GROMACS .gro file of C-alpha atoms in nm:
model
  328
    1MET     CA    1  13.084  11.376  14.048
    2ALA     CA    2  12.806  11.491  13.754
    3SER     CA    3  12.498  11.505  13.994
    4THR     CA    4  12.199  11.218  13.981
    5ASN     CA    5  12.022  11.536  13.841
    6ASN     CA    6  12.245  11.532  13.530
    7GLU     CA    7  12.280  11.164  13.468
    8ILE     CA    8  12.141  11.091  13.122
    9GLU     CA    9  11.948  10.738  13.184
   10TYR     CA   10  11.883  10.668  12.812
   11GLU     CA   11  11.909  10.808  12.505
   12PHE     CA   12  11.716  10.735  12.182
   13LEU     CA   13  11.975  10.994  11.922
   14PRO     CA   14  12.003  11.252  11.808
   15PHE     CA   15  11.579  11.249  11.848
   16ILE     CA   16  11.551  11.221  12.207
   17ARG     CA   17  11.726  11.230  12.627
   18VAL     CA   18  11.650  11.052  12.960
   19TYR     CA   19  11.761  11.189  13.291
   20LYS     CA   20  11.737  10.973  13.591
   21ASN     CA   21  11.547  11.298  13.741
   22GLY     CA   22  11.276  11.216  13.502
   23HIS     CA   23  11.323  11.535  13.339
   24ILE     CA   24  11.271  11.459  12.917
   25GLU     CA   25  11.537  11.639  12.611
   26ARG     CA   26  11.380  11.652  12.295
   27LEU     CA   27  11.738  11.738  12.058
   28MET     CA   28  11.439  11.778  11.765
   29GLY     CA   29  11.132  11.891  11.663
   30THR     CA   30  11.049  12.148  11.973
   31ASP     CA   31  11.033  12.457  11.764
   32SER     CA   32  10.700  12.652  11.701
   33ILE     CA   33  10.501  12.828  11.454
   34PRO     CA   34  10.147  13.049  11.555
   35ALA     CA   35   9.835  13.010  11.345
   36GLY     CA   36   9.726  13.230  11.165
   37THR     CA   37   9.716  13.327  10.729
   38ASP     CA   38  10.003  13.210  10.517
   39PRO     CA   39  10.101  13.523  10.298
   40GLN     CA   40  10.227  13.265  10.024
   41THR     CA   41   9.947  13.046  10.012
   42GLY     CA   42   9.645  13.174  10.178
   43VAL     CA   43   9.601  12.907  10.426
   44SER     CA   44   9.462  13.001  10.746
   45SER     CA   45   9.504  12.817  11.008
   46LYS     CA   46   9.361  12.783  11.392
   47ASP     CA   47   9.398  12.550  11.634
   48VAL     CA   48   9.214  12.453  11.915
   49THR     CA   49   9.200  12.267  12.221
   50ASN     CA   50   9.020  12.005  12.474
   51ILE     CA   51   8.989  11.786  12.212
   52VAL     CA   52   9.108  11.499  12.496
   53PRO     CA   53   8.895  11.674  12.809
   54GLU     CA   54   9.283  11.810  13.030
   55THR     CA   55   9.559  11.643  12.796
   56GLU     CA   56   9.708  11.863  12.589
   57VAL     CA   57   9.652  11.695  12.336
   58TYR     CA   58   9.521  12.015  12.073
   59VAL     CA   59   9.446  12.010  11.671
   60ARG     CA   60   9.503  12.254  11.458
   61ILE     CA   61   9.317  12.316  11.148
   62PHE     CA   62   9.372  12.443  10.819
   63LEU     CA   63   9.178  12.627  10.546
   64PRO     CA   64   9.223  12.698  10.243
   65ASN     CA   65   9.118  13.056  10.031
   66LEU     CA   66   8.806  12.930   9.874
   67SER     CA   67   8.623  13.141   9.546
   68ASN     CA   68   8.361  12.966   9.678
   69LYS     CA   69   8.257  12.991  10.011
   70SER     CA   70   7.984  12.787   9.990
   71LYS     CA   71   8.088  12.501   9.859
   72LYS     CA   72   8.201  12.241  10.110
   73ILE     CA   73   8.530  12.066  10.066
   74PRO     CA   74   8.740  11.742  10.089
   75ILE     CA   75   8.872  11.713  10.450
   76LEU     CA   76   9.275  11.561  10.484
   77PHE     CA   77   9.270  11.431  10.888
   78TYR     CA   78   9.647  11.470  10.897
   79ILE     CA   79   9.836  11.317  11.157
   80HIS     CA   80  10.229  11.424  11.197
   81GLY     CA   81  10.551  11.239  11.176
   82GLY     CA   82  10.825  11.248  11.399
   83GLY     CA   83  10.910  10.889  11.606
   84PHE     CA   84  10.628  10.924  11.822
   85VAL     CA   85  10.801  11.111  12.045
   86LEU     CA   86  10.864  11.433  11.864
   87SER     CA   87  10.690  11.753  11.628
   88THR     CA   88  10.354  11.926  11.716
   89PRO     CA   89  10.128  12.076  11.453
   90SER     CA   90  10.319  12.363  11.494
   91PHE     CA   91  10.603  12.282  11.434
   92PRO     CA   92  10.801  12.451  11.079
   93ILE     CA   93  10.853  12.184  10.882
   94TYR     CA   94  10.464  12.041  10.865
   95HIS     CA   95  10.252  12.387  10.892
   96ASN     CA   96  10.454  12.475  10.586
   97TYR     CA   97  10.327  12.188  10.403
   98LEU     CA   98   9.980  12.168  10.566
   99ASN     CA   99   9.958  12.497  10.428
  100THR     CA  100  10.072  12.375  10.108
  101LEU     CA  101   9.977  12.053  10.003
  102VAL     CA  102   9.578  12.233  10.150
  103ALA     CA  103   9.635  12.500   9.912
  104GLU     CA  104   9.701  12.217   9.648
  105SER     CA  105   9.450  11.971   9.736
  106GLN     CA  106   9.207  12.236   9.828
  107VAL     CA  107   9.108  12.055  10.110
  108ILE     CA  108   9.020  12.148  10.503
  109ALA     CA  109   9.259  11.920  10.684
  110VAL     CA  110   9.383  11.864  11.060
  111SER     CA  111   9.632  11.797  11.200
  112VAL     CA  112   9.655  11.650  11.539
  113HIS     CA  113   9.861  11.639  11.802
  114TYR     CA  114   9.850  11.408  12.010
  115ARG     CA  115  10.040  11.343  12.311
  116ARG     CA  116  10.378  11.089  12.312
  117PRO     CA  117  10.602  10.861  12.449
  118PRO     CA  118  10.837  10.870  12.709
  119GLU     CA  119  10.528  11.011  12.845
  120GLN     CA  120  10.253  10.853  12.705
  121PRO     CA  121  10.373  10.545  12.607
  122LEU     CA  122  10.092  10.393  12.304
  123PRO     CA  123   9.924  10.315  12.259
  124VAL     CA  124   9.802  10.675  12.368
  125ALA     CA  125   9.882  10.836  12.039
  126TYR     CA  126   9.654  10.608  11.883
  127GLU     CA  127   9.384  10.628  12.129
  128ASP     CA  128   9.484  11.019  12.090
  129SER     CA  129   9.479  11.034  11.726
  130TRP     CA  130   9.117  10.809  11.803
  131ALA     CA  131   8.921  11.084  12.055
  132ALA     CA  132   9.056  11.397  11.760
  133LEU     CA  133   8.894  11.138  11.442
  134GLN     CA  134   8.557  11.085  11.725
  135TRP     CA  135   8.647  11.489  11.708
  136VAL     CA  136   8.628  11.593  11.368
  137ILE     CA  137   8.243  11.325  11.288
  138SER     CA  138   8.126  11.514  11.534
  139HIS     CA  139   8.077  11.750  11.307
  140SER     CA  140   7.924  11.602  11.022
  141LYS     CA  141   7.557  11.717  11.111
  142GLY     CA  142   7.690  12.087  11.077
  143ASP     CA  143   7.527  12.201  11.451
  144GLY     CA  144   7.941  12.038  11.634
  145PRO     CA  145   8.180  12.297  11.799
  146GLU     CA  146   8.418  12.432  11.553
  147GLU     CA  147   8.244  12.708  11.336
  148TRP     CA  148   8.493  12.575  10.972
  149LEU     CA  149   8.402  12.226  11.012
  150ASN     CA  150   8.038  12.311  10.989
  151ASP     CA  151   8.025  12.575  10.694
  152TYR     CA  152   8.301  12.388  10.439
  153ALA     CA  153   8.402  12.028  10.573
  154ASP     CA  154   8.273  11.734  10.261
  155PHE     CA  155   8.201  11.466  10.555
  156GLY     CA  156   8.142  11.260  10.233
  157ARG     CA  157   8.523  11.267  10.128
  158ILE     CA  158   8.731  11.222  10.472
  159PHE     CA  159   9.100  11.129  10.397
  160LEU     CA  160   9.370  11.004  10.645
  161SER     CA  161   9.690  11.084  10.555
  162GLY     CA  162  10.037  11.039  10.774
  163GLU     CA  163  10.403  11.079  10.803
  164SER     CA  164  10.666  10.810  10.947
  165ALA     CA  165  10.522  10.731  11.266
  166GLY     CA  166  10.173  10.933  11.142
  167ALA     CA  167  10.184  10.725  10.891
  168ASN     CA  168  10.128  10.459  11.050
  169ILE     CA  169   9.898  10.611  11.381
  170VAL     CA  170   9.649  10.629  11.059
  171HIS     CA  171   9.693  10.225  10.912
  172ASN     CA  172   9.602  10.193  11.180
  173LEU     CA  173   9.313  10.371  11.266
  174ALA     CA  174   9.154  10.260  10.930
  175ILE     CA  175   9.196   9.947  11.091
  176THR     CA  176   9.045  10.061  11.374
  177ILE     CA  177   8.727  10.205  11.181
  178GLY     CA  178   8.703   9.839  10.885
  179ASN     CA  179   8.685   9.586  11.171
  180SER     CA  180   8.501   9.759  11.453
  181GLU     CA  181   8.093   9.803  11.431
  182LEU     CA  182   8.125  10.188  11.449
  183ASP     CA  183   7.890  10.325  11.282
  184LEU     CA  184   8.025  10.645  11.222
  185GLY     CA  185   7.743  10.836  11.025
  186LEU     CA  186   7.494  10.782  10.699
  187ASN     CA  187   7.658  11.082  10.573
  188VAL     CA  188   8.038  11.037  10.733
  189ASN     CA  189   8.302  10.812  10.491
  190ILE     CA  190   8.643  10.782  10.455
  191LEU     CA  191   8.701  10.811  10.154
  192GLY     CA  192   9.058  10.684  10.135
  193VAL     CA  193   9.420  10.699  10.298
  194ALA     CA  194   9.733  10.811  10.231
  195LEU     CA  195  10.059  10.660  10.400
  196VAL     CA  196  10.317  10.906  10.322
  197HIS     CA  197  10.721  10.743  10.364
  198PRO     CA  198  10.482  10.499  10.665
  199TYR     CA  199  10.697  10.339  10.931
  200PHE     CA  200  10.590   9.978  10.920
  201TRP     CA  201  10.919   9.792  11.042
  202GLY     CA  202  10.922   9.316  11.133
  203SER     CA  203  11.208   9.170  11.335
  204ASP     CA  204  11.318   8.948  10.982
  205PRO     CA  205  11.508   9.226  10.714
  206ILE     CA  206  11.358   9.269  10.467
  207GLY     CA  207  11.584   9.387  10.117
  208SER     CA  208  11.873   9.683  10.175
  209GLU     CA  209  11.731   9.659  10.516
  210ALA     CA  210  11.997   9.324  10.572
  211VAL     CA  211  12.242   9.586  10.406
  212ASP     CA  212  12.251   9.883  10.563
  213LEU     CA  213  12.296   9.807  10.886
  214ASP     CA  214  12.306  10.126  11.163
  215ARG     CA  215  11.997  10.202  11.001
  216LYS     CA  216  11.866   9.918  11.109
  217ALA     CA  217  11.977   9.872  11.445
  218SER     CA  218  11.827  10.266  11.482
  219VAL     CA  219  11.484  10.117  11.336
  220ASP     CA  220  11.500   9.797  11.581
  221ARG     CA  221  11.547  10.050  11.951
  222LEU     CA  222  11.220  10.210  11.843
  223TRP     CA  223  10.929  10.009  11.836
  224PRO     CA  224  11.100   9.895  12.176
  225PHE     CA  225  11.114  10.235  12.350
  226VAL     CA  226  10.781  10.389  12.201
  227CYS     CA  227  10.603  10.097  12.372
  228PRO     CA  228  10.712   9.926  12.663
  229SER     CA  229  10.439   9.762  12.719
  230ASN     CA  230  10.495   9.572  12.411
  231PRO     CA  231  10.791   9.586  12.260
  232ASP     CA  232  10.863   9.302  12.014
  233ASN     CA  233  10.905   9.488  11.641
  234ASP     CA  234  10.636   9.179  11.547
  235ASP     CA  235  10.381   9.399  11.758
  236PRO     CA  236  10.119   9.377  11.475
  237ARG     CA  237  10.070   9.831  11.555
  238ALA     CA  238  10.378   9.862  11.397
  239ASN     CA  239  10.433   9.488  11.139
  240PRO     CA  240  10.088   9.458  10.924
  241LEU     CA  241  10.155   9.130  10.742
  242ALA     CA  242  10.267   8.973  11.142
  243GLU     CA  243  10.113   8.632  11.273
  244GLY     CA  244   9.824   8.677  11.432
  245GLY     CA  245   9.701   9.030  11.387
  246PRO     CA  246   9.413   9.148  11.218
  247GLY     CA  247   9.531   9.182  10.846
  248LEU     CA  248   9.468   9.403  10.530
  249ARG     CA  249   9.134   9.323  10.442
  250GLY     CA  250   8.935   9.449  10.650
  251LEU     CA  251   9.103   9.856  10.580
  252GLY     CA  252   8.820  10.098  10.677
  253CYS     CA  253   8.843  10.269  10.340
  254ARG     CA  254   8.824  10.276   9.870
  255ARG     CA  255   9.109  10.347   9.811
  256VAL     CA  256   9.480  10.367   9.926
  257LEU     CA  257   9.831  10.600   9.813
  258VAL     CA  258  10.126  10.435  10.021
  259CYS     CA  259  10.445  10.725   9.911
  260VAL     CA  260  10.768  10.609   9.940
  261ALA     CA  261  11.145  10.710   9.780
  262GLU     CA  262  11.440  10.511   9.720
  263LYS     CA  263  11.672  10.558   9.937
  264ASP     CA  264  11.489  10.524  10.281
  265ILE     CA  265  11.504  10.246  10.465
  266LEU     CA  266  11.167  10.215  10.530
  267LYS     CA  267  11.065  10.202  10.124
  268ASP     CA  268  11.047   9.843  10.093
  269ARG     CA  269  10.802   9.842  10.384
  270GLY     CA  270  10.634  10.037  10.148
  271TRP     CA  271  10.606   9.850   9.882
  272LEU     CA  272  10.509   9.503  10.096
  273TYR     CA  273  10.252   9.659  10.193
  274PHE     CA  274  10.096   9.771   9.900
  275GLN     CA  275  10.158   9.456   9.769
  276ALA     CA  276  10.004   9.250  10.037
  277LEU     CA  277   9.689   9.517  10.059
  278GLY     CA  278   9.635   9.448   9.631
  279ARG     CA  279   9.647   9.117   9.765
  280SER     CA  280   9.478   9.051  10.083
  281GLY     CA  281   9.090   9.064   9.926
  282TRP     CA  282   9.027   9.405  10.099
  283MET     CA  283   8.770   9.550   9.777
  284GLY     CA  284   8.952   9.874   9.689
  285VAL     CA  285   9.166  10.019   9.436
  286VAL     CA  286   9.596  10.050   9.596
  287GLU     CA  287   9.827  10.338   9.416
  288ILE     CA  288  10.202  10.413   9.491
  289HIS     CA  289  10.405  10.603   9.436
  290GLU     CA  290  10.777  10.625   9.452
  291THR     CA  291  10.991  10.867   9.542
  292GLU     CA  292  11.333  10.817   9.280
  293GLU     CA  293  11.703  10.942   9.457
  294GLU     CA  294  11.534  11.103   9.772
  295ASP     CA  295  11.529  10.957  10.163
  296HIS     CA  296  11.290  10.939  10.427
  297ALA     CA  297  11.097  11.255  10.443
  298PHE     CA  298  11.260  11.482  10.248
  299HIS     CA  299  11.013  11.656  10.021
  300LEU     CA  300  10.900  11.823  10.407
  301HIS     CA  301  11.277  11.932  10.423
  302ASP     CA  302  11.232  12.166  10.075
  303LEU     CA  303  10.875  12.185   9.984
  304GLN     CA  304  11.019  12.415   9.603
  305CYS     CA  305  11.189  12.079   9.520
  306GLU     CA  306  11.052  11.972   9.206
  307LYS     CA  307  11.022  11.560   9.386
  308ALA     CA  308  10.813  11.824   9.636
  309LYS     CA  309  10.599  11.920   9.375
  310GLU     CA  310  10.535  11.556   9.229
  311LEU     CA  311  10.473  11.455   9.534
  312ILE     CA  312  10.213  11.695   9.631
  313SER     CA  313  10.064  11.717   9.317
  314ARG     CA  314   9.997  11.322   9.275
  315MET     CA  315   9.837  11.369   9.709
  316ALA     CA  316   9.690  11.656   9.570
  317ALA     CA  317   9.557  11.452   9.295
  318PHE     CA  318   9.442  11.157   9.535
  319PHE     CA  319   9.192  11.414   9.776
  320ASN     CA  320   8.996  11.511   9.450
  321ARG     CA  321   8.907  11.167   9.280
  322ASP     CA  322   8.616  11.058   9.385
  323MET     CA  323   8.485  10.658   9.487
  324PRO     CA  324   8.116  10.510   9.566
  325PRO     CA  325   8.113  10.476   9.886
  326MET     CA  326   8.197  10.157  10.108
  327LEU     CA  327   7.930   9.920  10.140
  328HIS     CA  328   7.879   9.763  10.501
   0.00000   0.00000   0.00000
């Protein structure tokens, strides 16, 4: 008979296994690449710890190979995906993606490692990401602890972006910014948000969700697993259009790019978000980019395919198009 040490309490395949003795086994997303200089792109990266004191929260900063080192460049505040439970900024697909995106976009990127469920259930990932954003903004006067942000970052052009669960976190950060009385500072401007294959959900199926019941059942399980304090797929943090939530009108940026993939079960939620934001009364510009014949996060697994290059070029253009600052 197996000992209780090896008995499984809960599985969320193919991602994670929780044992009765408290041990947690992540079944993917655990590989790591050290920071350094990428020979293909010339992008340099470094890790900065102690973002949230006495926790594992850190950021990996990516700096392009600049021809004009006196020129300030946009900031990309980036949050990785992985169903809230997997991956870090050092996971190869995210590290390599940001090297490519930073080289193409000529932005300085800050990739966040947040504490993850089930050890740290939501809302901890939201709180850690908010703390990391505040840490970045603390450099806006040029006297913060990290020299790359002091020397190269243009705080009038901050963009937030994330993949999947990371895009969900980014949306919720933008809601917090727009619905709070927080003064980010005179020279700080959240210019845009890019949501790539965002994880949004809800209890009532829409579009292809009613057809692909196996994938729907898997996604149905995610929110209750990562947020046991409110295991409702219509929690406004999971379903931005849920009744009783803050809605979209107060989103704290001027521009939004929603990226979806044709074969992704989350696609219809991305389209619904795009449509709802456009008619919400939000005073900004929203656009959408759909990649045909591809599935969730396809670009992360083949950065050299033409459709990945097209997506990255679209995002680079988004990060380099200026708009007037928000009116407060």
